Tab-separated table of C-alpha atoms and ligand atoms in Angstrom:
chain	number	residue	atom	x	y	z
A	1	UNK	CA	24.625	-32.627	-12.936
A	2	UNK	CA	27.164	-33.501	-10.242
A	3	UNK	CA	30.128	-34.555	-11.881
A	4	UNK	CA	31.974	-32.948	-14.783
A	5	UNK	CA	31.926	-34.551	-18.125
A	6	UNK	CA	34.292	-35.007	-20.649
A	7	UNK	CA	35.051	-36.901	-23.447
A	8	UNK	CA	37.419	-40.086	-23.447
A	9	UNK	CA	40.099	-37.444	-24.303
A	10	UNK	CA	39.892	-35.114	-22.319
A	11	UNK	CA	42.277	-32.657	-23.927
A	12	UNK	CA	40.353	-33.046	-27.003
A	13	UNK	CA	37.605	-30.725	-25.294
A	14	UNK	CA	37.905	-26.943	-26.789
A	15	UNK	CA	34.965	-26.041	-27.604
A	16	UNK	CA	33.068	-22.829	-26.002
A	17	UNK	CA	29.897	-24.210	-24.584
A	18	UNK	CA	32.033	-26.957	-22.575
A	19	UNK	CA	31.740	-24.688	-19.549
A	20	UNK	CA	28.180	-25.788	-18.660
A	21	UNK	CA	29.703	-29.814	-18.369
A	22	UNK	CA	32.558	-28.108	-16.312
A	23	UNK	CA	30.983	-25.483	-13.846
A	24	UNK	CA	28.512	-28.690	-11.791
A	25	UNK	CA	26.921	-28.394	-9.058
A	26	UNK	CA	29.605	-30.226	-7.127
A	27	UNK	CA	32.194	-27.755	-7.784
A	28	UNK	CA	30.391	-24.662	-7.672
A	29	UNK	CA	29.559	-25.763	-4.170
A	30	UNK	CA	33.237	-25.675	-3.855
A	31	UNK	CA	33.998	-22.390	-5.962
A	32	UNK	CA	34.023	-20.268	-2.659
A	33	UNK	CA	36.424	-22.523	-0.872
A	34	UNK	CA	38.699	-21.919	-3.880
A	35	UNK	CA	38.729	-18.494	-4.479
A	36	UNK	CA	38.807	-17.351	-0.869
A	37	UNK	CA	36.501	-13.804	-0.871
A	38	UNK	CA	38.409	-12.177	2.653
A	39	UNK	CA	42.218	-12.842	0.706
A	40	UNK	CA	40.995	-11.880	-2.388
A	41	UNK	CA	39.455	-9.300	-1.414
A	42	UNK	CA	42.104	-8.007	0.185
A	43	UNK	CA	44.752	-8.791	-2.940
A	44	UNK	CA	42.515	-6.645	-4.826
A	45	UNK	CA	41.984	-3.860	-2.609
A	46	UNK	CA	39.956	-0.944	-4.544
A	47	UNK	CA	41.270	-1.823	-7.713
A	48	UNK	CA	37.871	-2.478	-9.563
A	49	UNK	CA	36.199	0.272	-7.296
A	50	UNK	CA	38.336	3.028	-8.063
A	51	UNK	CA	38.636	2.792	-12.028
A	52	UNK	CA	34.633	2.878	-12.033
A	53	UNK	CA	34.132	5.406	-9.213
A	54	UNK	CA	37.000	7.404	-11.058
A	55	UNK	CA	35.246	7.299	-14.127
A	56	UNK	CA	31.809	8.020	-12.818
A	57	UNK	CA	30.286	4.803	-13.653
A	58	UNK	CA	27.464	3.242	-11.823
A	59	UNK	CA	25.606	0.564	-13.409
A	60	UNK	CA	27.527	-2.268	-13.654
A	61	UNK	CA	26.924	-5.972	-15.407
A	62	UNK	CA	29.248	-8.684	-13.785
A	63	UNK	CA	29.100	-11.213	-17.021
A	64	UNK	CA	30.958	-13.324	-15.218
A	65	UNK	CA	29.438	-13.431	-11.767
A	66	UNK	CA	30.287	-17.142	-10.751
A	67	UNK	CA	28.988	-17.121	-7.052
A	68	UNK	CA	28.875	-13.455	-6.902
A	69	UNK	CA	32.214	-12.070	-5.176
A	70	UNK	CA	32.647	-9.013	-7.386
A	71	UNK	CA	28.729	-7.882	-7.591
A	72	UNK	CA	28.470	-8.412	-3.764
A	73	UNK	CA	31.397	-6.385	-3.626
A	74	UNK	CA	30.725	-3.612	-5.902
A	75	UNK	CA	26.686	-3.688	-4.616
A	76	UNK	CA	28.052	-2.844	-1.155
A	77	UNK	CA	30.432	0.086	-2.664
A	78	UNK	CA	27.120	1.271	-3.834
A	79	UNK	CA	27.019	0.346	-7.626
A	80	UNK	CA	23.655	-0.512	-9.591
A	81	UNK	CA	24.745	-4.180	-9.933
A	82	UNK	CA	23.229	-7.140	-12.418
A	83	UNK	CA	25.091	-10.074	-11.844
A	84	UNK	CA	25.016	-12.598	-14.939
A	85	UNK	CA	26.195	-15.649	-15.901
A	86	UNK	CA	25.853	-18.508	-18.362
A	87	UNK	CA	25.727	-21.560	-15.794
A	88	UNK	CA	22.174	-21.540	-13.587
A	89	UNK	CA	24.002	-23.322	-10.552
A	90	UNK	CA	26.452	-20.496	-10.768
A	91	UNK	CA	23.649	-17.815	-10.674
A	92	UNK	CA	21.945	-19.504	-8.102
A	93	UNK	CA	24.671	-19.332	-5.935
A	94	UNK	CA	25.301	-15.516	-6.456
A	95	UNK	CA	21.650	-15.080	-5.103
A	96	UNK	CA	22.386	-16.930	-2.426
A	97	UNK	CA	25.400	-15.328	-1.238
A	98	UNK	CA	24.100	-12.156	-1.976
A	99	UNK	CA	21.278	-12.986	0.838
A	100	UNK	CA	24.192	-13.989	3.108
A	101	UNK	CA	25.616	-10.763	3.077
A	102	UNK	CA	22.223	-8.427	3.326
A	103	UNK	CA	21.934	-7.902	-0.444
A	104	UNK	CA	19.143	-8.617	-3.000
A	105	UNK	CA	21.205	-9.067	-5.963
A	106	UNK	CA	19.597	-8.588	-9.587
A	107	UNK	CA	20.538	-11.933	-10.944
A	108	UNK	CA	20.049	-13.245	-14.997
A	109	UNK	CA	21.613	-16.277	-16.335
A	110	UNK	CA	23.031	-15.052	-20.276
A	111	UNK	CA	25.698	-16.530	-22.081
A	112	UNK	CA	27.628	-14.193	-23.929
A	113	UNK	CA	27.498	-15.271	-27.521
A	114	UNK	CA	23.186	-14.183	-27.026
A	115	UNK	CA	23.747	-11.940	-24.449
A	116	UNK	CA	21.636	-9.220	-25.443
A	117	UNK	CA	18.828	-11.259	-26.047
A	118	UNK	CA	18.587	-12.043	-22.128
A	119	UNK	CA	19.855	-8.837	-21.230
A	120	UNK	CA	18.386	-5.418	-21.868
A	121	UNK	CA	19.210	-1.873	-21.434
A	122	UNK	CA	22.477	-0.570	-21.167
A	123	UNK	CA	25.479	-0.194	-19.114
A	124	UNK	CA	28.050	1.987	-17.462
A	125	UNK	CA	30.286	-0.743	-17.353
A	126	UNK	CA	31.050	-4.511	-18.138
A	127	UNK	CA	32.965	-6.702	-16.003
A	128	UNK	CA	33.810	-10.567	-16.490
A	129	UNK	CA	36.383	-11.451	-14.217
A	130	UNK	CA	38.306	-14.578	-13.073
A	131	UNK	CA	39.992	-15.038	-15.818
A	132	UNK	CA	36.585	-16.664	-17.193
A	133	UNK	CA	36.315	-14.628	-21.021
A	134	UNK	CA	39.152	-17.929	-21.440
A	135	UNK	CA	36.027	-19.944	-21.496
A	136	UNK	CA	35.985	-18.855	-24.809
A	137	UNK	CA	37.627	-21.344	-27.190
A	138	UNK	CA	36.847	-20.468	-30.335
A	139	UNK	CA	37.639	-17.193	-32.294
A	140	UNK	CA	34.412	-16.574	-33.764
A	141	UNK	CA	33.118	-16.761	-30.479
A	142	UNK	CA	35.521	-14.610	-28.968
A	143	UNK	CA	34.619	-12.089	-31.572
A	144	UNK	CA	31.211	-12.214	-30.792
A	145	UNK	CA	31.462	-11.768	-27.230
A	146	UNK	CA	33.136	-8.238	-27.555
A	147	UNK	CA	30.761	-7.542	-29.984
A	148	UNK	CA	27.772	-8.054	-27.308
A	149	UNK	CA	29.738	-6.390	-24.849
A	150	UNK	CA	29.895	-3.533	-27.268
A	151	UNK	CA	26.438	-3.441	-27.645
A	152	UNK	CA	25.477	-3.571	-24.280
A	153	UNK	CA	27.262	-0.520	-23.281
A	154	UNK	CA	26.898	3.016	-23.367
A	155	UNK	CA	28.371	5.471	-25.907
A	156	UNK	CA	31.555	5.857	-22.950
A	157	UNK	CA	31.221	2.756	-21.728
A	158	UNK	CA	34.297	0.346	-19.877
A	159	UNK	CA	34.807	-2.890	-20.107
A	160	UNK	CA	36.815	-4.628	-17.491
A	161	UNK	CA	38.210	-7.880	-18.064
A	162	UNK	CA	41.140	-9.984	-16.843
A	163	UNK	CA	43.064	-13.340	-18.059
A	164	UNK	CA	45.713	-15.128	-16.239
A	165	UNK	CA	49.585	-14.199	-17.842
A	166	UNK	CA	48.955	-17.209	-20.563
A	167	UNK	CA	52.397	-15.416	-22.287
A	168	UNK	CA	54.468	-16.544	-19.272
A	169	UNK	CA	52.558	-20.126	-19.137
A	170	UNK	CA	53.228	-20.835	-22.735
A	171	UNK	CA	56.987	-19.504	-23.359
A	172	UNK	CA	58.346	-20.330	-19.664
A	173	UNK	CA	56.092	-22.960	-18.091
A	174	UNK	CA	54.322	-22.307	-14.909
A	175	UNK	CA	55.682	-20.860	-11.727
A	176	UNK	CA	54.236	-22.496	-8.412
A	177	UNK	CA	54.880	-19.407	-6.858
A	178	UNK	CA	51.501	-17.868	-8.242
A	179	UNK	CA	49.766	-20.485	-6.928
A	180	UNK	CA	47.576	-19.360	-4.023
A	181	UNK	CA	47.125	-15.303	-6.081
A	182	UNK	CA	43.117	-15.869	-5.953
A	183	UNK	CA	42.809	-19.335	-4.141
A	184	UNK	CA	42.697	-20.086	-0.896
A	185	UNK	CA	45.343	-21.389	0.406
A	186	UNK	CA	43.608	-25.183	1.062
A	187	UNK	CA	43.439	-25.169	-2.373
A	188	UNK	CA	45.743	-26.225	-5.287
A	189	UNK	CA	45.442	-25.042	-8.770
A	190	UNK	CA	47.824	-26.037	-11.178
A	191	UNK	CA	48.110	-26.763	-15.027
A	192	UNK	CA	47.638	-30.346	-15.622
A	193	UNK	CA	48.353	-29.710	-19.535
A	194	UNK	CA	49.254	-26.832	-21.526
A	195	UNK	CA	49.695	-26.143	-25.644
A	196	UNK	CA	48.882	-22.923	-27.650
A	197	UNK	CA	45.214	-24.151	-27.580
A	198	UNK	CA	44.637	-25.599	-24.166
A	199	UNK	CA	45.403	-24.911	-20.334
A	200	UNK	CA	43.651	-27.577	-18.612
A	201	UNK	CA	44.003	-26.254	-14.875
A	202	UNK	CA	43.520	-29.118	-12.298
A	203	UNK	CA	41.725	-27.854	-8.597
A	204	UNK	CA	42.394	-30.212	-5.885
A	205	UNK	CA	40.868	-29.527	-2.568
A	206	UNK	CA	41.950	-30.747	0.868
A	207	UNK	CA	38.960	-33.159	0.848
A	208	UNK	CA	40.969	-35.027	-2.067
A	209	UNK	CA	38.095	-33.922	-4.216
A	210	UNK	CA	39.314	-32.609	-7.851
A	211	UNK	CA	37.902	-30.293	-10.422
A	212	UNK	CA	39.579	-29.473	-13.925
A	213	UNK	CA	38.798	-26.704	-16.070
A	214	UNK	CA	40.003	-26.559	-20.045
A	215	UNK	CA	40.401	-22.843	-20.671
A	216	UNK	CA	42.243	-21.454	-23.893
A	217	UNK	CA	45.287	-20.105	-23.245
A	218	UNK	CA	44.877	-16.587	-25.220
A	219	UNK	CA	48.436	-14.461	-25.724
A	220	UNK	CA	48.326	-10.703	-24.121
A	221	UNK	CA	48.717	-9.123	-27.297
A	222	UNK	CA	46.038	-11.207	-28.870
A	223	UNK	CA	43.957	-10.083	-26.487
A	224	UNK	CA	44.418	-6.470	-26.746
A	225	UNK	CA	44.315	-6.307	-30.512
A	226	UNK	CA	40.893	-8.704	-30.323
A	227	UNK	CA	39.505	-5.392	-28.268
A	228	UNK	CA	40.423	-3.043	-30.533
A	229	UNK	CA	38.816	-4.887	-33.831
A	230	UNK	CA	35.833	-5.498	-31.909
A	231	UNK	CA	35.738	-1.142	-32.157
A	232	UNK	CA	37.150	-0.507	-28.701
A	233	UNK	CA	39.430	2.807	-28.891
A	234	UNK	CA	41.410	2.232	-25.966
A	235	UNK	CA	42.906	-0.370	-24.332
A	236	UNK	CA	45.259	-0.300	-20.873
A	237	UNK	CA	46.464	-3.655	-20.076
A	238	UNK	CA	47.504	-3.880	-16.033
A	239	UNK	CA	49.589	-6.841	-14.604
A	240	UNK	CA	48.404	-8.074	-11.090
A	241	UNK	CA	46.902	-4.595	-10.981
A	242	UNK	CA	49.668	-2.612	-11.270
A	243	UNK	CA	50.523	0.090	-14.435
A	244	UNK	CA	54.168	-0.931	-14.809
A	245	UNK	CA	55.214	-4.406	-14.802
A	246	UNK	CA	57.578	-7.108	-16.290
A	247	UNK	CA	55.977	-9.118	-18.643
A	248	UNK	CA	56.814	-12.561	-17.105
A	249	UNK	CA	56.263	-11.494	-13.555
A	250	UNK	CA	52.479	-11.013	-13.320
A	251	UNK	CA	49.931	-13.833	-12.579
A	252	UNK	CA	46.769	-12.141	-14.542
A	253	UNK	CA	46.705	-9.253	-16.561
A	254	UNK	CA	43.992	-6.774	-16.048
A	255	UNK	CA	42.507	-5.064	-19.769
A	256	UNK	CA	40.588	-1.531	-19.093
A	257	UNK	CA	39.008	-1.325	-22.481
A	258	UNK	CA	37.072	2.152	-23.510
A	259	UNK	CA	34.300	2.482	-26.123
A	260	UNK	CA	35.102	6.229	-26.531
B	1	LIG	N1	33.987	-14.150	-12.027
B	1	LIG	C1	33.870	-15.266	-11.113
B	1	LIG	C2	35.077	-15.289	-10.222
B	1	LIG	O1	36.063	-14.614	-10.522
B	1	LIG	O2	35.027	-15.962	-9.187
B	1	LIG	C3	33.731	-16.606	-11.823
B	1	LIG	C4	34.910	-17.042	-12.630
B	1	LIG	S1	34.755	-18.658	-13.326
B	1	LIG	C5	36.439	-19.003	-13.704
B	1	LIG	C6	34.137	-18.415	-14.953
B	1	LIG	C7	32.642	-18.128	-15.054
B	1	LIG	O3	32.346	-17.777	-16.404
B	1	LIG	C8	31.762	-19.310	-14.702
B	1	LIG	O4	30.828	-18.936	-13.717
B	1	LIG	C9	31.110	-19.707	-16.021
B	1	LIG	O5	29.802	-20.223	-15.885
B	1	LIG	C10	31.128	-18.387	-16.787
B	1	LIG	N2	31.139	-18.562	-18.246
B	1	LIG	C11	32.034	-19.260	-18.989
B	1	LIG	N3	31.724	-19.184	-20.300
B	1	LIG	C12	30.603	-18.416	-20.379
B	1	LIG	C13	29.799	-17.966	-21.471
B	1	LIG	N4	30.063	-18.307	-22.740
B	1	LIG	N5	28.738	-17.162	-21.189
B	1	LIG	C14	28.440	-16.826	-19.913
B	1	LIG	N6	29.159	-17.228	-18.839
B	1	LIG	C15	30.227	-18.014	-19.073
């Protein structure tokens, strides 16, 4: 599939499994022009590296791998890396950037709602990044993605997972000035649409090529409390990877969720 599909309305299109009509191979061809690994990277820094290192954590599964930035990056720190996602072209792509930079990377496509029928044993630590667990449209499924995660772990197992600052979005409309946080700077990503159940996000690349993605705009505190139902004990919530923020000011929020 090379273009993305939606219905006639468009922002009639909430349902979980739209990702696959979304993520095509046209735009995951373009994912790496968007999300810019050397600025990102360095906007980052050892965020992700030092809360696992710091907790003594070594096999990690990137849920969310995309085309691979985080378990490149976390291979190379010297983690025991699967990198997973629900969309083939997407896994593909990690592979192949993974060769780019040296790196064999253990690669499995899973979707989360089944995800530990395609993946087996279990981890140090979960990751899904990129604001993608937003994917996630429905409750139920939201639900049962924590619960896989929660299987999938270990007894002290982490689960790392970010969303962009939806809060801000919905009460205050978007500020431009976030922009560029994890895009390149060629790249423009703005909300075409937002309610309390949709953030359609429009990508429009210097070629004059466009992408949209519908994502559900889930509150902070939603979030957090969704963690701890799913049995979670503790939950720290970071803004643009910091421990003290305002509330408005911070483009994604960071969750650090512990089983134990
Ligand atoms: N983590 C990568 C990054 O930050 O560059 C990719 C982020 S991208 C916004 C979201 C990713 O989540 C896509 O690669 C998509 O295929 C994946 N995804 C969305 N819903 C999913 C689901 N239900 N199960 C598995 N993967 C899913």
């Amino acid at each position: 599939m090379t273009q993305q599909v939606y219905s006639d309305d468009p922002l009639a299109d909430r349902q979980t499994g739209h990702y696959r009509m979304e993520y095509v191979t046209s735009f995951v061809d373009k994912w790496d022009e968007l999300i810019d690994w050397a600025g990102r990277a360095e906007s980052e820094g050892q965020f992700f590296i030092d809360i696992l290192k710091a907790r003594g954590k070594e096999r990690v599964l990137d849920v969310a791998c995309g085309t691979g930035f985080h378990s490149v990056r976390l291979t190379k720190a010297g983690f025991d890396v699967t990198a997973a996602d629900g969309n083939a072209a997407m896994v593909a792509k990690a592979f192949e950037n993974g060769q780019r930079h040296g790196l064999i990377l253990k690669t499995a496509q899973a979707d989360w709602r089944w995800l530990n029928r395609d993946i087996h044993g279990k981890y140090d630590a979960i990751i899904c990044l990129g604001n993608s667990f937003t994917h996630l449209h429905e409750e139920q499924d939201r639900r049962r993605a924590l619960a896989e995660f929660y299987a999938a772990l270990k007894h002290d197992g982490v689960l790392i997972l970010d969303q962009r600052n939806y809060d801000a979005m919905l009460d205050h409309g978007f500020s431009s000035k976030h922009k560029y946080y994890y895009c390149g700077d060629q790249v423009v990503a703005e909300p075409d649409h937002v309610d309390e159940g949709l953030c359609r996000m429009r990508y429009s690349f210097p070629d004059k090529s466009e992408f949209t993605l519908n994502m559900c705009p889930i509150r902070k505190d939603y979030m957090r409390n969704l963690f701890r139902e799913a049995g979670f004990e503790r939950v720290r919530t970071y803004g643009d990877f910091q421990e003290t923020y305002a509330e408005d000011e911070p483009d994604f929020f960071i969750h650090v969720v512990e089983k134990s």
